[in-house]
Amino acid sequence: DGNNKGISKAVYRSCSKRDRIGPLKMCDVFWLTTATQNPLAVGQYVNNCSSEKEANVCYQELNIPKCFPVEFKQYLPNINYSHEIERPLRCVVLVALRNIGPGEELFSNYYTIIS
């Protein structure tokens, strides 16, 4: 559920350690901490737009292909909970609706997803 506390954090961290291949991490765990490794992992900082603050980003669902390079999986903030059912790894990416300046707050409509 994207929560960096409690049971959500414990389960995510456990799955990340379970799937590790030697020194290669299979997902990004830095969003659970204050140490940011991936400057593009900002989804948890997006706020809902309002009549005063127009959306400047939107969401798009993305299936990560099986051929995705293993050395880059460490930057994906998602991991499968179980391997019993074969399914693609799904992520949600942010798409800028216009140019966004440094330090500008991110706003989206929580109910809009591009298919």
mmCIF file of C-alpha atoms in Angstrom, residues 40-111:
data_model
loop_
_atom_site.group_PDB
_atom_site.id
_atom_site.type_symbol
_atom_site.label_atom_id
_atom_site.label_comp_id
_atom_site.label_asym_id
_atom_site.label_seq_id
_atom_site.Cartn_x
_atom_site.Cartn_y
_atom_site.Cartn_z
ATOM 1 C CA LEU A 40 13.023 9.950 -9.579
ATOM 2 C CA ALA A 41 11.270 8.085 -6.737
ATOM 3 C CA VAL A 42 9.007 10.949 -5.721
ATOM 4 C CA GLY A 43 5.544 9.385 -5.984
ATOM 5 C CA GLN A 44 4.931 9.550 -2.247
ATOM 6 C CA TYR A 45 5.361 13.346 -2.378
ATOM 7 C CA VAL A 46 2.569 14.025 -4.886
ATOM 8 C CA ASN A 47 -0.449 15.879 -3.514
ATOM 9 C CA ASN A 48 -4.004 15.918 -4.807
ATOM 10 C CA CYS A 49 -4.834 18.847 -7.062
ATOM 11 C CA SER A 50 -7.546 21.343 -6.164
ATOM 12 C CA SER A 51 -9.339 24.287 -7.739
ATOM 13 C CA GLU A 52 -6.409 26.473 -6.586
ATOM 14 C CA LYS A 53 -3.613 24.020 -7.507
ATOM 15 C CA GLU A 54 -3.924 22.487 -10.978
ATOM 16 C CA ALA A 55 -2.503 19.010 -11.689
ATOM 17 C CA ASN A 56 1.003 19.116 -13.173
ATOM 18 C CA VAL A 57 1.549 15.321 -13.254
ATOM 19 C CA CYS A 58 -0.615 12.275 -13.948
ATOM 20 C CA TYR A 59 -0.214 8.547 -13.393
ATOM 21 C CA GLN A 60 0.415 5.796 -15.926
ATOM 22 C CA GLU A 61 0.438 2.089 -15.145
ATOM 23 C CA LEU A 62 3.450 0.218 -16.483
ATOM 24 C CA ASN A 63 4.145 -3.510 -16.744
ATOM 25 C CA ILE A 64 7.854 -4.183 -16.296
ATOM 26 C CA PRO A 65 8.911 -6.727 -18.963
ATOM 27 C CA LYS A 66 10.646 -9.940 -17.897
ATOM 28 C CA CYS A 67 13.663 -8.891 -19.970
ATOM 29 C CA PHE A 68 14.148 -5.754 -17.818
ATOM 30 C CA PRO A 69 17.861 -5.584 -16.885
ATOM 31 C CA VAL A 70 18.377 -7.056 -13.418
ATOM 32 C CA GLU A 71 20.954 -4.401 -12.499
ATOM 33 C CA PHE A 72 18.278 -1.678 -12.832
ATOM 34 C CA LYS A 73 15.612 -3.384 -10.706
ATOM 35 C CA GLN A 74 17.156 -1.736 -7.648
ATOM 36 C CA TYR A 75 15.482 1.491 -8.815
ATOM 37 C CA LEU A 76 11.949 0.062 -9.002
ATOM 38 C CA PRO A 77 9.845 0.807 -5.911
ATOM 39 C CA ASN A 78 7.846 -2.404 -6.267
ATOM 40 C CA ILE A 79 8.308 -6.142 -5.786
ATOM 41 C CA ASN A 80 5.978 -9.140 -6.103
ATOM 42 C CA TYR A 81 4.669 -10.428 -2.781
ATOM 43 C CA SER A 82 4.434 -14.012 -4.012
ATOM 44 C CA HIS A 83 5.957 -15.938 -6.905
ATOM 45 C CA GLU A 84 3.271 -18.667 -6.837
ATOM 46 C CA ILE A 85 1.241 -16.919 -9.534
ATOM 47 C CA GLU A 86 3.077 -15.782 -12.670
ATOM 48 C CA ARG A 87 2.303 -12.107 -13.201
ATOM 49 C CA PRO A 88 4.151 -9.066 -14.497
ATOM 50 C CA LEU A 89 5.672 -6.603 -12.068
ATOM 51 C CA ARG A 90 3.479 -3.510 -12.220
ATOM 52 C CA CYS A 91 4.478 0.010 -11.384
ATOM 53 C CA VAL A 92 2.827 3.384 -11.625
ATOM 54 C CA VAL A 93 4.931 6.127 -13.177
ATOM 55 C CA LEU A 94 4.419 9.872 -13.085
ATOM 56 C CA VAL A 95 4.077 11.752 -16.355
ATOM 57 C CA ALA A 96 4.604 15.529 -16.380
ATOM 58 C CA LEU A 97 1.696 17.410 -17.941
ATOM 59 C CA ARG A 98 3.909 20.475 -18.460
ATOM 60 C CA ASN A 99 7.448 21.634 -17.649
ATOM 61 C CA ILE A 100 8.028 21.425 -13.892
ATOM 62 C CA GLY A 101 10.608 23.665 -12.267
ATOM 63 C CA PRO A 102 13.118 22.720 -9.550
ATOM 64 C CA GLY A 103 11.476 22.561 -6.128
ATOM 65 C CA GLU A 104 7.972 22.940 -7.585
ATOM 66 C CA GLU A 105 5.307 20.998 -5.696
ATOM 67 C CA LEU A 106 3.756 18.062 -7.572
ATOM 68 C CA PHE A 107 -0.027 17.796 -7.911
ATOM 69 C CA SER A 108 -2.148 15.131 -9.564
ATOM 70 C CA ASN A 109 -5.739 14.068 -9.756
ATOM 71 C CA TYR A 110 -5.708 10.887 -7.658
ATOM 72 C CA TYR A 111 -8.499 9.419 -9.790
#
